[in-house]
């Protein structure tokens, strides 16, 4: 079970990394971490499968050295992680948590000691509950609160980072969490959504200002993209796919790169947007050093005229699916990267900051033969290579995820890791996909030393 691609198929400076996020692995019960809106969301019946929480997760808080050894032993050159706002500022503002600061200080050193490039994300979804009480992403003040938190992290570890992203997946922070209601805070309200869709970008803008003022290098943001296909050739279905594309893909990247929101989406959302939002667009579109792209799948949309705007629904596609029921569609990654360069990012470097799949992995005779995941990585890397061969400036690829972890509203049942985690014992077992990466990156001579 090997990748067909070789390390030498990519330029020597191309970065291969593994990615994680704080709440999904650390264990929020440890180290005087504050309560986040994910703790309260998960404590509310019906929100998360089996009411699972991030309280213990992968106990990375205590096991980060072992986990970083795994990153290095696979031959990865970089590690993407996030700091938890509620671990650093338990009340969201005010006095930092000494244990939290110490943890990230030690983590940054431990990443560097292993020769890995640290890629930091400042917000991967654990909004402090005290700020949620004040309206969270609906409140314009969130931008200032986020800037203050950013300043603390910048001063603590900013100068040790290879690159810093402000926010992970603004579509999830806003639409998934305030319109669909599937993520914390679980709202279903179009006005809340419009505000969150703007404030998340304003918070990004304020954080970039703080990071630039602190001379932190390589600043970006991480967006998720989902290739959108119409369910049929009808005008109605084509328009439905365009609406989905506008909300999911175009809204955020157009604001960041061109300083405007797509007119076809703003037509409806304008009535709910915060007053004076246009005055923020220059700050939102301030130059970045790179763009992070998370890509997993495509969606197929049809018109749903009896539903209120955006009047669309997803239909099941014919392609093989992952354990998330997501179609495996590497061409969508190629199409996304090519489109980004053509329509939005030009020569701005792109990093694929997440790509991977969940599967129903089982340990048999001490090994996990996750063949489908190896093929998934191989085919998506081939899509990246196709795009780079055509001149799209993709500088790196991070596998999601290093470890099996807390898959948000789906709890621990969906396993995305290169490394299997037994949540009872916290034992880590590298899967065949981990070994395939290791052989691709450093060959059979690379030895795994987990000291
Ligand atoms: O687990 C998530 C991650 O937190 C954000 N991007 C998508 C992943 C898989 O759903």
JSON list of C-alpha atoms and ligand atoms in Angstrom, two decimals, residues 24 124-125 168-169 294 296 324 326 354 400 407-408 416, ligand 1:
[
{"chain": "A", "resi": 24, "resn": "UNK", "atom": "CA", "xyz": [-10.30, 18.52, 18.81]},
{"chain": "A", "resi": 124, "resn": "UNK", "atom": "CA", "xyz": [-10.32, 27.12, 15.23]},
{"chain": "A", "resi": 125, "resn": "UNK", "atom": "CA", "xyz": [-13.74, 27.59, 16.80]},
{"chain": "A", "resi": 168, "resn": "UNK", "atom": "CA", "xyz": [-10.13, 28.67, 10.23]},
{"chain": "A", "resi": 169, "resn": "UNK", "atom": "CA", "xyz": [-13.07, 28.32, 7.84]},
{"chain": "A", "resi": 294, "resn": "UNK", "atom": "CA", "xyz": [-9.22, 23.42, 3.00]},
{"chain": "A", "resi": 296, "resn": "UNK", "atom": "CA", "xyz": [-12.67, 17.75, 1.15]},
{"chain": "A", "resi": 324, "resn": "UNK", "atom": "CA", "xyz": [-18.75, 11.40, 6.34]},
{"chain": "A", "resi": 326, "resn": "UNK", "atom": "CA", "xyz": [-18.75, 13.00, 1.36]},
{"chain": "A", "resi": 354, "resn": "UNK", "atom": "CA", "xyz": [-6.49, 20.61, 5.18]},
{"chain": "A", "resi": 400, "resn": "UNK", "atom": "CA", "xyz": [-6.04, 16.38, 7.99]},
{"chain": "A", "resi": 407, "resn": "UNK", "atom": "CA", "xyz": [-15.15, 15.64, 14.88]},
{"chain": "A", "resi": 408, "resn": "UNK", "atom": "CA", "xyz": [-17.36, 18.38, 16.37]},
{"chain": "A", "resi": 416, "resn": "UNK", "atom": "CA", "xyz": [-9.74, 11.31, 10.15]},
{"chain": "B", "resi": 1, "resn": "LIG", "atom": "O1", "xyz": [-12.40, 18.35, 11.58]},
{"chain": "B", "resi": 1, "resn": "LIG", "atom": "C1", "xyz": [-12.66, 19.40, 10.71]},
{"chain": "B", "resi": 1, "resn": "LIG", "atom": "C2", "xyz": [-11.76, 20.57, 10.99]},
{"chain": "B", "resi": 1, "resn": "LIG", "atom": "O2", "xyz": [-11.88, 21.01, 12.30]},
{"chain": "B", "resi": 1, "resn": "LIG", "atom": "C3", "xyz": [-12.09, 21.72, 10.08]},
{"chain": "B", "resi": 1, "resn": "LIG", "atom": "N1", "xyz": [-12.12, 21.31, 8.69]},
{"chain": "B", "resi": 1, "resn": "LIG", "atom": "C4", "xyz": [-12.87, 20.13, 8.37]},
{"chain": "B", "resi": 1, "resn": "LIG", "atom": "C5", "xyz": [-12.46, 18.99, 9.27]},
{"chain": "B", "resi": 1, "resn": "LIG", "atom": "C6", "xyz": [-13.27, 17.73, 8.90]},
{"chain": "B", "resi": 1, "resn": "LIG", "atom": "O3", "xyz": [-14.63, 17.96, 9.03]}
]
